[in-house]
PDB file of C-alpha atoms and ligand atoms in Angstrom:
ATOM      1  CA  MET A  53     102.692 106.329 167.847  1.00 88.00           C
ATOM      2  CA  THR A  54     105.803 107.254 166.503  1.00 95.00           C
ATOM      3  CA  THR A  55     107.773 105.793 162.940  1.00 97.00           C
ATOM      4  CA  ILE A  56     110.353 104.085 162.790  1.00 97.00           C
ATOM      5  CA  THR A  57     112.455 103.910 160.144  1.00 98.00           C
ATOM      6  CA  GLY A  58     115.890 101.829 159.730  1.00 98.00           C
ATOM      7  CA  GLY A  59     117.478  99.111 157.022  1.00 98.00           C
ATOM      8  CA  CYS A  60     120.761  97.683 156.118  1.00 98.00           C
ATOM      9  CA  HIS A  61     123.347  99.788 154.920  1.00 98.00           C
ATOM     10  CA  CYS A  62     123.129  99.862 151.370  1.00 98.00           C
ATOM     11  CA  GLY A  63     119.484 100.280 151.261  1.00 97.00           C
ATOM     12  CA  ASN A  64     118.901  96.995 149.788  1.00 97.00           C
ATOM     13  CA  ILE A  65     116.401  96.376 152.850  1.00 98.00           C
ATOM     14  CA  ALA A  66     114.856  99.415 154.717  1.00 98.00           C
ATOM     15  CA  PHE A  67     111.870  99.446 156.758  1.00 98.00           C
ATOM     16  CA  GLU A  68     109.122 101.094 158.467  1.00 98.00           C
ATOM     17  CA  LEU A  69     108.085 100.156 162.472  1.00 98.00           C
ATOM     18  CA  GLU A  70     105.145 102.024 163.757  1.00 98.00           C
ATOM     19  CA  TRP A  71     106.081 101.966 167.198  1.00 97.00           C
ATOM     20  CA  GLN A  72     103.025 101.702 169.765  1.00 95.00           C
ATOM     21  CA  GLY A  73     105.226 101.670 172.856  1.00 92.00           C
ATOM     22  CA  ASN A  74     106.937 104.379 174.817  1.00 94.00           C
ATOM     23  CA  ALA A  75     109.434 105.844 171.863  1.00 93.00           C
ATOM     24  CA  ASN A  76     112.160 106.828 175.073  1.00 94.00           C
ATOM     25  CA  GLU A  77     112.055 103.397 176.433  1.00 95.00           C
ATOM     26  CA  ILE A  78     112.984 101.171 173.338  1.00 96.00           C
ATOM     27  CA  PRO A  79     114.327  97.572 174.866  1.00 97.00           C
ATOM     28  CA  ALA A  80     117.231  96.540 173.095  1.00 97.00           C
ATOM     29  CA  ARG A  81     118.198  92.745 173.903  1.00 97.00           C
ATOM     30  CA  ALA A  82     121.659  92.075 173.214  1.00 96.00           C
ATOM     31  CA  CYS A  83     121.163  88.081 172.300  1.00 94.00           C
ATOM     32  CA  ASP A  84     124.037  85.835 172.943  1.00 93.00           C
ATOM     33  CA  CYS A  85     123.766  83.039 170.211  1.00 91.00           C
ATOM     34  CA  THR A  86     126.691  82.593 168.098  1.00 91.00           C
ATOM     35  CA  PHE A  87     124.927  84.482 164.926  1.00 92.00           C
ATOM     36  CA  CYS A  88     124.540  87.472 167.191  1.00 93.00           C
ATOM     37  CA  VAL A  89     127.641  87.604 168.942  1.00 94.00           C
ATOM     38  CA  LYS A  90     129.617  87.658 165.490  1.00 94.00           C
ATOM     39  CA  HIS A  91     127.348  90.174 163.737  1.00 92.00           C
ATOM     40  CA  GLY A  92     126.628  92.616 167.202  1.00 91.00           C
ATOM     41  CA  GLY A  93     122.981  91.578 166.972  1.00 93.00           C
ATOM     42  CA  VAL A  94     120.896  93.814 169.435  1.00 97.00           C
ATOM     43  CA  TRP A  95     116.981  93.103 168.763  1.00 97.00           C
ATOM     44  CA  THR A  96     113.862  94.919 169.773  1.00 98.00           C
ATOM     45  CA  SER A  97     110.286  94.154 169.260  1.00 97.00           C
ATOM     46  CA  HIS A  98     106.749  95.965 170.756  1.00 96.00           C
ATOM     47  CA  PRO A  99     103.948  93.217 170.642  1.00 95.00           C
ATOM     48  CA  GLY A 100     101.270  95.679 169.511  1.00 94.00           C
ATOM     49  CA  SER A 101     103.639  97.568 166.378  1.00 97.00           C
ATOM     50  CA  ARG A 102     103.429  97.266 162.924  1.00 98.00           C
ATOM     51  CA  LEU A 103     106.575  96.590 160.484  1.00 98.00           C
ATOM     52  CA  ARG A 104     106.806  97.030 156.443  1.00 98.00           C
ATOM     53  CA  VAL A 105     109.651  95.728 155.157  1.00 98.00           C
ATOM     54  CA  THR A 106     110.437  97.004 151.962  1.00 97.00           C
ATOM     55  CA  VAL A 107     113.328  95.037 149.613  1.00 97.00           C
ATOM     56  CA  LEU A 108     114.966  96.572 146.565  1.00 96.00           C
ATOM     57  CA  ASP A 109     116.524  93.517 144.905  1.00 95.00           C
ATOM     58  CA  PRO A 110     114.872  90.097 146.752  1.00 95.00           C
ATOM     59  CA  LYS A 111     118.132  88.478 145.334  1.00 96.00           C
ATOM     60  CA  LEU A 112     120.584  90.209 147.602  1.00 97.00           C
ATOM     61  CA  VAL A 113     118.333  89.028 150.844  1.00 97.00           C
ATOM     62  CA  THR A 114     119.821  85.673 152.135  1.00 97.00           C
ATOM     63  CA  PRO A 115     117.746  83.829 154.406  1.00 97.00           C
ATOM     64  CA  TYR A 116     120.025  82.420 156.935  1.00 97.00           C
ATOM     65  CA  GLN A 117     118.561  79.871 159.888  1.00 96.00           C
ATOM     66  CA  HIS A 118     120.527  78.509 162.314  1.00 92.00           C
ATOM     67  CA  GLY A 119     120.211  76.469 165.276  1.00 88.00           C
ATOM     68  CA  THR A 120     116.336  75.403 166.095  1.00 89.00           C
ATOM     69  CA  ARG A 121     115.629  76.849 162.741  1.00 93.00           C
ATOM     70  CA  THR A 122     112.648  78.740 163.988  1.00 94.00           C
ATOM     71  CA  ALA A 123     114.121  82.413 163.008  1.00 96.00           C
ATOM     72  CA  THR A 124     114.784  83.162 159.681  1.00 97.00           C
ATOM     73  CA  PHE A 125     117.657  85.940 159.325  1.00 97.00           C
ATOM     74  CA  HIS A 126     117.067  88.218 156.717  1.00 97.00           C
ATOM     75  CA  VAL A 127     120.638  89.156 155.743  1.00 97.00           C
ATOM     76  CA  CYS A 128     121.655  91.849 153.088  1.00 98.00           C
ATOM     77  CA  ALA A 129     124.062  89.754 150.296  1.00 97.00           C
ATOM     78  CA  ARG A 130     125.424  93.111 149.331  1.00 97.00           C
ATOM     79  CA  CYS A 131     126.488  94.591 152.325  1.00 98.00           C
ATOM     80  CA  GLY A 132     125.781  92.618 155.086  1.00 96.00           C
ATOM     81  CA  VAL A 133     123.549  94.074 157.400  1.00 97.00           C
ATOM     82  CA  THR A 134     120.631  92.114 159.096  1.00 97.00           C
ATOM     83  CA  PRO A 135     118.037  94.215 159.643  1.00 98.00           C
ATOM     84  CA  VAL A 136     115.114  92.153 160.243  1.00 98.00           C
ATOM     85  CA  VAL A 137     114.355  88.732 162.180  1.00 98.00           C
ATOM     86  CA  THR A 138     111.326  86.505 161.175  1.00 98.00           C
ATOM     87  CA  CYS A 139     109.407  83.619 162.478  1.00 97.00           C
ATOM     88  CA  GLU A 140     106.264  82.341 161.159  1.00 97.00           C
ATOM     89  CA  ILE A 141     104.032  80.550 163.632  1.00 96.00           C
ATOM     90  CA  ASP A 142     100.792  79.396 162.630  1.00 95.00           C
ATOM     91  CA  GLY A 143     100.827  81.058 159.616  1.00 95.00           C
ATOM     92  CA  ARG A 144     101.371  84.416 161.266  1.00 96.00           C
ATOM     93  CA  LEU A 145     104.495  86.126 160.335  1.00 97.00           C
ATOM     94  CA  TYR A 146     106.326  87.694 163.365  1.00 98.00           C
ATOM     95  CA  ALA A 147     109.479  89.835 163.765  1.00 98.00           C
ATOM     96  CA  VAL A 148     112.261  91.723 165.811  1.00 98.00           C
ATOM     97  CA  VAL A 149     114.393  94.432 164.233  1.00 98.00           C
ATOM     98  CA  ASN A 150     117.910  95.275 164.484  1.00 97.00           C
ATOM     99  CA  VAL A 151     118.819  98.094 166.848  1.00 97.00           C
ATOM    100  CA  ASN A 152     121.846  98.470 165.133  1.00 96.00           C
ATOM    101  CA  ALA A 153     120.233  99.310 161.795  1.00 97.00           C
ATOM    102  CA  LEU A 154     117.641 101.790 163.077  1.00 97.00           C
ATOM    103  CA  VAL A 155     117.987 105.728 161.322  1.00 96.00           C
ATOM    104  CA  ASN A 156     116.457 107.954 163.766  1.00 93.00           C
ATOM    105  CA  VAL A 157     116.169 106.591 167.133  1.00 94.00           C
ATOM    106  CA  ASP A 158     118.667 108.327 169.895  1.00 93.00           C
ATOM    107  CA  ALA A 159     120.796 105.814 171.294  1.00 92.00           C
ATOM    108  CA  ALA A 160     119.684 107.309 174.671  1.00 94.00           C
ATOM    109  CA  SER A 161     116.017 105.872 174.057  1.00 96.00           C
ATOM    110  CA  LEU A 162     117.760 102.378 173.931  1.00 96.00           C
ATOM    111  CA  ARG A 163     117.482 100.251 176.852  1.00 96.00           C
ATOM    112  CA  ARG A 164     120.172  97.739 176.650  1.00 95.00           C
ATOM    113  CA  ALA A 165     119.950  94.970 178.314  1.00 95.00           C
ATOM    114  CA  PRO A 166     121.786  91.226 177.831  1.00 94.00           C
ATOM    115  CA  ALA A 167     119.603  88.498 176.378  1.00 93.00           C
ATOM    116  CA  SER A 168     119.739  84.411 176.558  1.00 93.00           C
ATOM    117  CA  PHE A 169     117.824  82.049 175.243  1.00 91.00           C
ATOM    118  CA  GLU A 170     120.191  79.492 175.102  1.00 88.00           C
ATOM    119  CA  GLY A 171     118.376  76.034 176.354  1.00 88.00           C
ATOM    120  CA  GLU A 172     115.050  77.076 175.867  1.00 92.00           C
ATOM    121  CA  ASP A 173     112.834  74.573 174.108  1.00 93.00           C
ATOM    122  CA  VAL A 174     111.266  75.201 170.541  1.00 95.00           C
ATOM    123  CA  GLY A 175     107.589  75.263 172.369  1.00 96.00           C
ATOM    124  CA  SER A 176     108.532  78.207 174.811  1.00 96.00           C
ATOM    125  CA  ARG A 177     110.928  79.544 172.097  1.00 96.00           C
ATOM    126  CA  LEU A 178     107.523  80.192 169.750  1.00 97.00           C
ATOM    127  CA  ALA A 179     105.348  81.026 172.677  1.00 97.00           C
ATOM    128  CA  ARG A 180     107.762  83.863 173.856  1.00 97.00           C
ATOM    129  CA  ARG A 181     107.709  85.188 169.896  1.00 97.00           C
ATOM    130  CA  LYS A 182     104.034  85.427 169.761  1.00 97.00           C
ATOM    131  CA  ARG A 183     103.573  87.617 172.906  1.00 97.00           C
ATOM    132  CA  ASN A 184     106.851  89.382 172.423  1.00 97.00           C
ATOM    133  CA  TRP A 185     107.643  89.953 168.853  1.00 98.00           C
ATOM    134  CA  ILE A 186     106.059  92.885 166.312  1.00 98.00           C
ATOM    135  CA  GLY A 187     102.913  90.622 165.465  1.00 96.00           C
ATOM    136  CA  ASP A 188     102.082  92.436 162.268  1.00 97.00           C
ATOM    137  CA  VAL A 189     104.415  91.824 159.640  1.00 98.00           C
ATOM    138  CA  GLU A 190     104.461  92.710 155.722  1.00 97.00           C
ATOM    139  CA  PHE A 191     107.445  92.185 153.326  1.00 94.00           C
ATOM    140  CA  ALA A 192     106.833  94.390 149.950  1.00 89.00           C
ATOM    141  CA  ASN A 193     108.996  94.439 146.756  1.00 78.00           C
ATOM    142  CA  ALA A 194     109.746  97.484 146.081  1.00 71.00           C
ATOM    143  CA  ARG A 195     109.832  96.945 141.991  1.00 62.00           C
ATOM    144  CA  SER A 196     106.204  95.265 142.220  1.00 52.00           C
TER     145      SER A 196
HETATM  146 ZN1  LIG B 273     122.359  96.319 152.380  1.00 77.61          ZN
END
């Protein structure tokens, strides 16, 4: 197990990812949706891993949805970085994190590949996220 840390640029959103996969082979999916193209969004996940997200000021996190509106992009309203995307399926929260927001990961460990989910129907989309996304996700307000 490797603890990967990351977050937005200004520090408002931070996360700790207990990575259960091979830390030298971290998948990095360059999504070709219009949001990810504009943001340079490249995502990773491992279904057996655990993610803890800490937010200093929730008022400075803008939830953003587009397309099928099944995923929520957590955009830092102060610095504009989107470190994490979540999706709630059957009452459970799933997530992917932005590889560009990782702090302690060597770029050589990233296995970059293009990813295209255009045209995928909602059912297959949610089933894929259930299989591939981080399945143990918790958000904490640092001030609570
Ligand atoms: Zn920020």
